[in-house]
């Protein structure tokens, strides 16, 4: 019978990979907590209308990337392709805006997009994201961008570079859009086929098309930054000043429009090397209209999301693999040794140590080999002699061969002290 395989664009993360993930998730949770952001967990499955209404009908995500299907009751449901729409839904559904003027939320979890799989691009992937709801001030944008930078830095990607843009607001964007469309119409034949369509449905997206011909056209296109009204302009200036006073270097990129419809004013991305076309590790911006668009009051907000799979791909080239706590291996001889080992193993684990032992009935020699394979730091041996003496032999795997303290006999009552000495209190 043919073996069943994982779906295209989806992956198993085996233990040597999850160790990297767990370390990264711990580091991220630390940064987010230090900034005062609290975790939100929302369902993976949402009504399709949520994404259509928030992300926008004429976006890549909604047009062709959503896992949408009919639920058993006939309703249309979608596996979430991003986190902001769900966060805003939860914010409204739980009346959070009535309870607090400012909300700082983060989420970390799986997203689904039906894309062409390639390096750093999967159909099931993970993002960490943060949302700051309730503030229109540039200080909020600065906090969010700083948070995104610190998240990426804390996990070890200090090389990431920051790009910044402003998409204006509903007051200044239409004039820009009109000029852009007029320009693009003239250049129409130089655009790829999807961009010729986008020209009518979502012309700003032409600016960040990856096709070479379109990029040439985009480079010469009218710039949104030249069309910003006075308020959008001073907002952008204040964001820039804030970033500069924190020492964040950035590049203004008038072509960075982001893939989702809900952005206004500030947009930004963090880019890194080594990932080819998949160089964006994080992106975000201000979305002042979204809360109202989803049926709520006019509440301004700003957010970002970072792609954890991409970050890890790059980190594997830059960082040492994570190291777990020191391992204590308990080896025993015979039935009596095994029975004496059990309470010892239990006691040590309850005291916070990482303790392994062999569950197969093997010789002492086989167990020592196993301990070596498992990279044990210490091996505790419970042989007949040791049991008789109420003691245990402690073999220090890190000590050089022949060293005096390579193997010592220790009374069980004295074991905690010896472990403390050997491991320097690290558990
Ligand atoms: P791209 O231009 O690379 O398609 P995007 O604009 O669609 O990115 P966002 O919706 O802004 O991406 O998501 C934020 C981050 O999530 C991206 O910067 C990227 O790191 C990550 N990401 C997006 N799509 C995928 C995917 N299919 N596989 C892995 N990571 C992804
Ligand atoms: Mg995309």
Short mmCIF file of C-alpha atoms and ligand atoms in Angstrom, two decimals:
data_model
loop_
_atom_site.label_atom_id
_atom_site.label_comp_id
_atom_site.label_asym_id
_atom_site.label_seq_id
_atom_site.Cartn_x
_atom_site.Cartn_y
_atom_site.Cartn_z
CA UNK A 1 0.00 0.00 0.00
CA UNK A 2 1.26 3.47 -0.80
CA UNK A 3 2.36 5.45 2.23
CA UNK A 4 0.39 8.57 3.07
CA UNK A 5 2.43 11.74 2.91
CA UNK A 6 2.19 15.19 4.38
CA UNK A 7 0.21 17.74 2.30
CA UNK A 8 2.07 19.94 -0.16
CA UNK A 9 3.41 23.10 1.45
CA UNK A 10 3.03 21.68 4.96
CA UNK A 11 5.76 20.25 7.14
CA UNK A 12 6.44 18.22 10.21
CA UNK A 13 8.68 19.91 12.72
CA UNK A 14 10.77 17.17 14.25
CA UNK A 15 12.35 17.49 17.71
CA UNK A 16 15.64 18.92 16.43
CA UNK A 17 13.58 21.71 14.87
CA UNK A 18 11.10 22.23 17.67
CA UNK A 19 13.99 22.93 20.03
CA UNK A 20 14.76 26.00 17.88
CA UNK A 21 11.09 26.96 17.85
CA UNK A 22 10.70 26.64 21.60
CA UNK A 23 13.72 28.82 22.27
CA UNK A 24 12.49 31.45 19.81
CA UNK A 25 8.99 31.43 21.28
CA UNK A 26 10.40 31.88 24.79
CA UNK A 27 12.54 34.80 23.69
CA UNK A 28 9.62 36.44 21.85
CA UNK A 29 7.26 36.04 24.79
CA UNK A 30 9.91 37.71 26.96
CA UNK A 31 10.19 40.78 24.73
CA UNK A 32 6.43 41.13 24.25
CA UNK A 33 5.89 40.89 27.98
CA UNK A 34 8.51 43.55 28.65
CA UNK A 35 6.64 45.88 26.28
CA UNK A 36 3.37 45.17 28.12
CA UNK A 37 1.70 43.14 25.37
CA UNK A 38 -0.62 40.33 26.45
CA UNK A 39 -1.34 37.17 24.54
CA UNK A 40 -4.55 36.67 22.60
CA UNK A 41 -5.56 33.25 21.24
CA UNK A 42 -8.26 33.10 18.60
CA UNK A 43 -9.72 30.18 16.61
CA UNK A 44 -7.93 28.94 13.50
CA UNK A 45 -11.27 28.83 11.70
CA UNK A 46 -13.30 31.97 11.08
CA UNK A 47 -16.28 32.99 8.96
CA UNK A 48 -15.01 33.68 5.44
CA UNK A 49 -16.67 37.11 5.47
CA UNK A 50 -14.25 38.28 8.18
CA UNK A 51 -11.25 38.07 5.86
CA UNK A 52 -13.08 39.26 2.77
CA UNK A 53 -14.24 42.35 4.58
CA UNK A 54 -10.96 43.18 6.30
CA UNK A 55 -8.11 42.07 4.04
CA UNK A 56 -9.97 43.16 0.90
CA UNK A 57 -11.50 41.32 -2.05
CA UNK A 58 -8.84 42.39 -4.55
CA UNK A 59 -5.80 41.18 -2.59
CA UNK A 60 -3.64 38.15 -3.30
CA UNK A 61 -4.72 36.57 -0.04
CA UNK A 62 -8.46 36.79 -0.64
CA UNK A 63 -8.32 36.27 -4.39
CA UNK A 64 -6.31 33.07 -4.41
CA UNK A 65 -4.65 32.11 -1.16
CA UNK A 66 -7.43 31.27 1.28
CA UNK A 67 -8.31 27.80 2.49
CA UNK A 68 -12.06 28.29 2.22
CA UNK A 69 -14.59 25.51 2.41
CA UNK A 70 -18.16 24.79 3.26
CA UNK A 71 -18.83 23.68 6.82
CA UNK A 72 -21.34 20.89 7.47
CA UNK A 73 -24.10 23.43 8.04
CA UNK A 74 -23.44 24.98 4.65
CA UNK A 75 -21.72 28.13 5.93
CA UNK A 76 -18.47 29.31 4.38
CA UNK A 77 -15.47 29.08 6.71
CA UNK A 78 -11.79 29.90 6.21
CA UNK A 79 -8.58 28.84 7.90
CA UNK A 80 -7.04 32.11 9.07
CA UNK A 81 -4.46 33.53 6.65
CA UNK A 82 -3.33 36.24 9.10
CA UNK A 83 -4.00 37.40 12.64
CA UNK A 84 -5.17 41.00 12.59
CA UNK A 85 -8.71 40.36 11.33
CA UNK A 86 -9.36 37.86 14.12
CA UNK A 87 -7.82 40.15 16.72
CA UNK A 88 -10.13 42.99 15.71
CA UNK A 89 -13.13 40.65 15.64
CA UNK A 90 -12.32 39.51 19.18
CA UNK A 91 -11.75 43.11 20.26
CA UNK A 92 -15.24 44.05 19.09
CA UNK A 93 -17.02 40.88 20.10
CA UNK A 94 -15.71 41.17 23.66
CA UNK A 95 -16.28 44.94 23.89
CA UNK A 96 -12.67 45.38 24.89
CA UNK A 97 -12.75 48.95 23.61
CA UNK A 98 -15.38 49.81 26.23
CA UNK A 99 -13.24 48.43 29.03
CA UNK A 100 -9.87 50.00 28.29
CA UNK A 101 -8.74 52.96 26.19
CA UNK A 102 -5.64 51.22 24.90
CA UNK A 103 -5.16 47.52 24.24
CA UNK A 104 -1.82 45.84 23.65
CA UNK A 105 -2.25 42.33 22.31
CA UNK A 106 0.00 39.78 20.74
CA UNK A 107 -0.61 36.41 19.14
CA UNK A 108 1.61 33.57 18.06
CA UNK A 109 0.37 30.76 15.90
CA UNK A 110 -0.38 29.00 12.67
CA UNK A 111 -1.62 30.68 9.50
CA UNK A 112 -2.73 29.10 6.21
CA UNK A 113 -2.27 30.43 2.70
CA UNK A 114 -2.62 28.41 -0.47
CA UNK A 115 0.59 29.64 -2.13
CA UNK A 116 3.19 28.05 -4.36
CA UNK A 117 5.52 26.44 -1.83
CA UNK A 118 9.20 27.42 -1.93
CA UNK A 119 12.01 28.25 0.47
CA UNK A 120 10.49 30.41 3.21
CA UNK A 121 7.01 30.17 1.74
CA UNK A 122 4.67 27.46 2.97
CA UNK A 123 0.95 26.78 3.01
CA UNK A 124 0.98 26.39 6.76
CA UNK A 125 3.31 28.72 8.61
CA UNK A 126 3.57 30.60 11.87
CA UNK A 127 3.50 34.24 12.72
CA UNK A 128 3.97 36.28 15.84
CA UNK A 129 2.09 39.55 15.68
CA UNK A 130 1.20 42.47 17.90
CA UNK A 131 -1.61 44.99 17.78
CA UNK A 132 -1.84 48.32 19.59
CA UNK A 133 -5.45 49.45 19.49
CA UNK A 134 -6.75 52.85 20.57
CA UNK A 135 -4.04 55.35 19.62
CA UNK A 136 -3.64 57.42 16.46
CA UNK A 137 -0.50 59.18 17.69
CA UNK A 138 2.84 58.60 15.98
CA UNK A 139 4.17 57.40 19.35
CA UNK A 140 2.08 54.26 18.86
CA UNK A 141 3.64 53.59 15.46
CA UNK A 142 7.08 54.10 16.93
CA UNK A 143 6.38 51.71 19.82
CA UNK A 144 5.12 49.07 17.42
CA UNK A 145 8.04 49.37 15.02
CA UNK A 146 10.47 49.33 17.91
CA UNK A 147 8.72 46.23 19.25
CA UNK A 148 8.98 44.48 15.88
CA UNK A 149 12.68 45.31 15.67
CA UNK A 150 13.30 44.12 19.23
CA UNK A 151 11.43 40.84 18.59
CA UNK A 152 13.54 40.07 15.57
CA UNK A 153 16.69 41.17 17.39
CA UNK A 154 15.96 39.17 20.53
CA UNK A 155 15.77 35.93 18.60
CA UNK A 156 19.16 36.64 17.04
CA UNK A 157 18.47 38.42 13.74
CA UNK A 158 20.15 41.73 14.46
CA UNK A 159 20.99 42.09 10.75
CA UNK A 160 17.36 42.87 9.77
CA UNK A 161 16.89 46.21 8.02
CA UNK A 162 13.88 48.46 8.33
CA UNK A 163 11.90 49.97 5.46
CA UNK A 164 9.27 52.60 5.99
CA UNK A 165 6.50 54.19 3.95
CA UNK A 166 3.25 56.04 4.37
CA UNK A 167 0.14 55.14 2.37
CA UNK A 168 -1.65 58.34 3.32
CA UNK A 169 -5.27 58.34 4.41
CA UNK A 170 -8.69 58.32 2.73
CA UNK A 171 -8.30 62.08 2.27
CA UNK A 172 -5.04 62.04 0.32
CA UNK A 173 -4.90 58.59 -1.25
CA UNK A 174 -7.62 59.00 -3.93
CA UNK A 175 -5.72 61.79 -5.69
CA UNK A 176 -2.60 59.67 -5.65
CA UNK A 177 -4.47 56.63 -6.86
CA UNK A 178 -5.87 58.59 -9.77
CA UNK A 179 -2.42 59.79 -10.82
CA UNK A 180 -0.97 56.34 -10.41
CA UNK A 181 -3.66 54.72 -12.54
CA UNK A 182 -3.19 57.35 -15.26
CA UNK A 183 0.55 56.61 -15.27
CA UNK A 184 0.08 52.84 -15.23
CA UNK A 185 -2.42 52.92 -18.08
CA UNK A 186 0.21 54.47 -20.29
CA UNK A 187 2.68 51.76 -19.25
CA UNK A 188 0.12 48.98 -19.46
CA UNK A 189 1.87 46.86 -22.08
CA UNK A 190 5.04 46.68 -19.94
CA UNK A 191 3.13 45.14 -17.02
CA UNK A 192 2.66 41.45 -16.31
CA UNK A 193 -0.79 40.03 -16.91
CA UNK A 194 -1.92 40.04 -13.24
CA UNK A 195 -0.74 43.63 -12.88
CA UNK A 196 -2.76 44.66 -15.92
CA UNK A 197 -5.75 43.42 -13.96
CA UNK A 198 -4.54 44.96 -10.69
CA UNK A 199 -4.28 48.28 -12.44
CA UNK A 200 -8.08 48.43 -12.31
CA UNK A 201 -8.79 46.61 -9.06
CA UNK A 202 -5.87 47.43 -6.75
CA UNK A 203 -3.35 49.65 -8.54
CA UNK A 204 -1.09 50.19 -5.52
CA UNK A 205 -0.23 46.50 -5.59
CA UNK A 206 1.49 46.97 -8.93
CA UNK A 207 4.18 48.88 -7.06
CA UNK A 208 5.39 45.84 -5.12
CA UNK A 209 5.05 43.26 -7.90
CA UNK A 210 8.18 41.09 -8.04
CA UNK A 211 8.22 40.79 -11.88
CA UNK A 212 11.14 42.70 -13.37
CA UNK A 213 9.15 44.62 -16.01
CA UNK A 214 6.67 45.80 -13.38
CA UNK A 215 9.49 46.82 -11.06
CA UNK A 216 10.92 49.09 -13.74
CA UNK A 217 7.53 50.71 -14.24
CA UNK A 218 7.09 51.05 -10.46
CA UNK A 219 10.44 52.75 -9.99
CA UNK A 220 9.37 55.64 -12.23
CA UNK A 221 5.81 55.80 -10.92
CA UNK A 222 4.42 58.84 -9.09
CA UNK A 223 5.34 58.60 -5.41
CA UNK A 224 2.74 58.48 -2.69
CA UNK A 225 5.03 60.47 -0.42
CA UNK A 226 4.62 63.46 -2.77
CA UNK A 227 0.84 63.32 -2.35
CA UNK A 228 0.53 63.16 1.44
CA UNK A 229 -1.66 65.83 3.01
CA UNK A 230 -0.21 68.01 5.79
CA UNK A 231 -1.50 65.78 8.60
CA UNK A 232 -0.22 62.55 7.10
CA UNK A 233 3.06 64.23 6.38
CA UNK A 234 3.55 65.50 9.92
CA UNK A 235 2.53 62.07 11.23
CA UNK A 236 5.23 60.49 9.12
CA UNK A 237 7.79 63.11 10.20
CA UNK A 238 7.03 62.39 13.86
CA UNK A 239 7.38 58.63 13.33
CA UNK A 240 10.73 59.21 11.66
CA UNK A 241 11.91 61.49 14.46
CA UNK A 242 10.91 58.90 17.05
CA UNK A 243 12.73 56.11 15.26
CA UNK A 244 15.79 58.28 14.84
CA UNK A 245 15.93 59.17 18.51
CA UNK A 246 15.98 55.45 19.31
CA UNK A 247 18.80 54.92 16.86
CA UNK A 248 16.75 52.83 14.43
CA UNK A 249 18.15 53.16 10.93
CA UNK A 250 15.57 52.85 8.15
CA UNK A 251 15.12 53.36 4.43
CA UNK A 252 12.11 55.14 2.97
CA UNK A 253 10.61 52.88 0.31
CA UNK A 254 7.77 54.50 -1.61
CA UNK A 255 6.99 51.19 -3.32
CA UNK A 256 6.25 49.24 -0.16
CA UNK A 257 2.45 49.10 -0.13
CA UNK A 258 1.92 45.77 1.69
CA UNK A 259 -0.51 43.12 0.55
CA UNK A 260 -3.56 44.01 2.56
CA UNK A 261 -6.14 46.69 1.92
CA UNK A 262 -6.61 47.89 5.45
CA UNK A 263 -3.45 49.92 5.91
CA UNK A 264 -3.35 53.70 6.21
CA UNK A 265 -0.41 56.01 6.86
CA UNK A 266 2.57 54.09 8.26
CA UNK A 267 3.64 50.81 6.69
CA UNK A 268 6.92 49.06 7.37
CA UNK A 269 8.84 45.87 6.71
CA UNK A 270 11.88 44.17 8.18
CA UNK A 271 14.11 42.48 5.65
CA UNK A 272 16.99 40.07 5.98
CA UNK A 273 19.56 38.42 3.77
CA UNK A 274 19.84 34.82 2.65
CA UNK A 275 16.20 34.20 1.78
CA UNK A 276 16.04 35.37 -1.83
CA UNK A 277 12.61 36.68 -2.79
CA UNK A 278 11.37 35.70 0.66
CA UNK A 279 13.46 38.39 2.38
CA UNK A 280 10.60 40.00 4.33
CA UNK A 281 10.58 38.60 7.84
CA UNK A 282 8.08 41.06 9.29
CA UNK A 283 5.62 43.62 8.08
CA UNK A 284 3.01 45.88 9.51
CA UNK A 285 1.53 49.30 9.72
CA UNK A 286 -1.36 51.47 10.77
CA UNK A 287 -4.93 50.39 10.09
CA UNK A 288 -7.13 53.21 11.33
CA UNK A 289 -10.20 52.24 9.31
CA UNK A 290 -10.36 48.53 10.05
CA UNK A 291 -12.21 48.51 13.38
CA UNK A 292 -15.03 50.60 11.88
CA UNK A 293 -14.97 48.53 8.70
CA UNK A 294 -15.70 45.45 10.80
CA UNK A 295 -18.69 47.12 12.38
CA UNK A 296 -17.09 48.83 15.38
CA UNK A 297 -16.51 52.45 16.35
CA UNK A 298 -13.76 54.58 14.82
CA UNK A 299 -10.74 53.24 16.71
CA UNK A 300 -7.26 53.74 15.32
CA UNK A 301 -4.73 50.93 15.53
CA UNK A 302 -1.31 49.78 14.43
CA UNK A 303 0.20 46.31 14.23
CA UNK A 304 2.81 44.00 12.79
CA UNK A 305 3.31 40.33 12.01
CA UNK A 306 6.58 38.44 11.66
CA UNK A 307 7.05 35.16 9.81
CA UNK A 308 8.65 32.71 12.21
CA UNK A 309 9.49 30.02 9.64
CA UNK A 310 11.54 32.52 7.65
CA UNK A 311 13.25 33.86 10.73
CA UNK A 312 14.28 30.34 11.72
CA UNK A 313 15.59 29.52 8.26
CA UNK A 314 17.94 32.45 8.55
CA UNK A 315 18.78 31.84 12.21
CA UNK A 316 19.94 28.31 11.48
CA UNK A 317 22.73 29.94 9.46
CA UNK A 318 23.64 32.46 12.15
CA UNK A 319 23.10 30.90 15.55
CA UNK A 320 24.26 27.93 17.57
CA UNK A 321 21.61 25.26 18.15
CA UNK A 322 19.81 25.63 21.46
CA UNK A 323 21.28 23.84 24.45
CA UNK A 324 18.96 22.15 26.88
CA UNK A 325 19.57 21.85 30.63
CA UNK A 326 22.27 19.43 31.81
CA UNK A 327 21.13 15.83 31.66
CA UNK A 328 21.52 13.40 34.53
CA UNK A 329 21.37 9.78 33.41
CA UNK A 330 20.52 7.15 35.99
CA UNK A 331 21.92 3.71 35.16
CA UNK A 332 21.10 0.64 37.23
CA UNK A 333 21.90 -3.03 37.39
CA UNK A 334 19.35 -5.80 37.68
CA UNK A 335 15.86 -5.81 39.12
CA UNK A 336 16.96 -4.51 42.52
CA UNK A 337 18.96 -1.71 40.94
CA UNK A 338 15.99 -0.71 38.80
CA UNK A 339 13.69 -0.57 41.82
CA UNK A 340 16.19 1.53 43.74
CA UNK A 341 16.63 3.80 40.72
CA UNK A 342 12.93 4.62 40.37
CA UNK A 343 12.51 6.71 43.54
CA UNK A 344 15.86 8.39 42.88
CA UNK A 345 14.80 9.40 39.37
CA UNK A 346 11.51 10.66 40.74
CA UNK A 347 13.18 12.66 43.51
CA UNK A 348 15.64 14.31 41.14
CA UNK A 349 12.96 15.25 38.62
CA UNK A 350 10.80 16.70 41.37
CA UNK A 351 13.82 18.75 42.45
CA UNK A 352 13.90 20.24 38.92
CA UNK A 353 16.63 18.20 37.24
CA UNK A 354 16.40 16.75 33.75
CA UNK A 355 16.75 13.01 34.30
CA UNK A 356 16.87 10.18 31.77
CA UNK A 357 17.15 6.45 32.23
CA UNK A 358 16.96 3.47 29.95
CA UNK A 359 13.63 1.69 29.90
CA UNK A 360 15.02 -1.30 28.07
CA UNK A 361 16.55 -4.13 30.10
CA UNK A 362 20.19 -3.72 29.08
CA UNK A 363 23.60 -4.24 30.62
CA UNK A 364 25.27 -1.44 32.58
CA UNK A 365 27.65 -1.04 29.66
CA UNK A 366 24.79 -0.58 27.21
CA UNK A 367 23.24 2.01 29.51
CA UNK A 368 26.48 3.96 29.73
CA UNK A 369 26.64 3.98 25.95
CA UNK A 370 23.10 5.28 25.86
CA UNK A 371 24.02 8.01 28.36
CA UNK A 372 26.87 9.06 26.10
CA UNK A 373 24.55 9.19 23.07
CA UNK A 374 22.07 11.26 25.04
CA UNK A 375 24.91 13.68 25.89
CA UNK A 376 24.40 13.21 29.61
CA UNK A 377 26.42 15.55 31.80
CA UNK A 378 26.39 13.18 34.79
CA UNK A 379 25.71 9.46 35.06
CA UNK A 380 24.52 8.05 38.37
CA UNK A 381 25.22 4.33 38.65
CA UNK A 382 23.24 2.10 40.99
CA UNK A 383 24.97 -1.27 40.97
CA UNK A 384 24.75 -3.99 43.61
CA UNK A 385 27.60 -2.49 45.61
CA UNK A 386 26.12 0.97 45.61
CA UNK A 387 22.72 -0.28 46.75
CA UNK A 388 24.35 -2.22 49.60
CA UNK A 389 26.18 0.92 50.68
CA UNK A 390 23.19 3.27 50.30
CA UNK A 391 25.26 5.18 47.81
CA UNK A 392 25.52 6.01 44.14
CA UNK A 393 28.51 6.34 41.81
CA UNK A 394 28.60 9.65 40.03
CA UNK A 395 30.40 9.73 36.71
CA UNK A 396 31.24 13.18 35.41
CA UNK A 397 31.09 12.97 31.61
CA UNK A 398 32.65 16.43 31.23
CA UNK A 399 35.76 15.65 33.32
CA UNK A 400 38.82 14.45 31.40
CA UNK A 401 39.57 10.72 31.37
CA UNK A 402 41.71 9.79 34.39
CA UNK A 403 40.82 12.92 36.38
CA UNK A 404 40.45 12.35 40.09
CA UNK A 405 36.83 13.39 40.22
CA UNK A 406 35.86 11.59 37.00
CA UNK A 407 33.98 9.07 39.10
CA UNK A 408 33.16 9.41 42.78
CA UNK A 409 31.10 7.38 45.19
CA UNK A 410 28.54 9.48 47.03
CA UNK A 411 26.12 8.61 49.84
CA UNK A 412 22.50 9.09 48.71
CA UNK A 413 22.01 11.50 51.57
CA UNK A 414 24.82 13.65 50.24
CA UNK A 415 23.77 13.58 46.61
CA UNK A 416 21.99 16.96 46.44
CA UNK A 417 25.11 18.75 47.63
CA UNK A 418 27.30 16.97 45.10
CA UNK A 419 24.90 17.69 42.22
CA UNK A 420 24.81 21.32 43.23
CA UNK A 421 28.61 21.42 43.11
CA UNK A 422 28.93 19.57 39.83
CA UNK A 423 26.20 21.46 37.98
CA UNK A 424 26.78 24.87 39.54
CA UNK A 425 23.10 25.09 40.45
CA UNK A 426 22.00 24.84 36.80
CA UNK A 427 18.95 22.67 36.19
P1 LIG B 1 5.27 38.12 0.94
O1 LIG B 1 5.39 39.43 0.22
O2 LIG B 1 6.59 37.46 1.18
O3 LIG B 1 4.26 37.21 0.31
P2 LIG B 1 3.26 39.07 2.72
O4 LIG B 1 3.21 40.53 2.48
O5 LIG B 1 2.24 38.21 2.06
O6 LIG B 1 4.72 38.50 2.39
P3 LIG B 1 2.37 39.40 5.43
O7 LIG B 1 0.96 39.10 5.16
O8 LIG B 1 2.78 40.78 5.71
O9 LIG B 1 3.28 38.77 4.28
O10 LIG B 1 2.88 38.48 6.64
C1 LIG B 1 3.94 38.87 7.51
C2 LIG B 1 5.10 37.92 7.42
O11 LIG B 1 4.67 36.58 7.44
C3 LIG B 1 5.90 38.04 6.14
O12 LIG B 1 6.82 39.08 6.21
C4 LIG B 1 6.58 36.67 6.08
O13 LIG B 1 7.74 36.66 6.90
C5 LIG B 1 5.56 35.76 6.69
N1 LIG B 1 4.84 35.01 5.65
C6 LIG B 1 3.84 35.43 4.84
N2 LIG B 1 3.41 34.45 4.02
C7 LIG B 1 4.16 33.36 4.33
C8 LIG B 1 4.20 32.00 3.86
N3 LIG B 1 3.38 31.58 2.92
N4 LIG B 1 5.12 31.16 4.40
C9 LIG B 1 5.95 31.57 5.38
N5 LIG B 1 5.96 32.82 5.86
C10 LIG B 1 5.08 33.71 5.37
MG1 LIG B 2 2.19 37.00 0.36
#
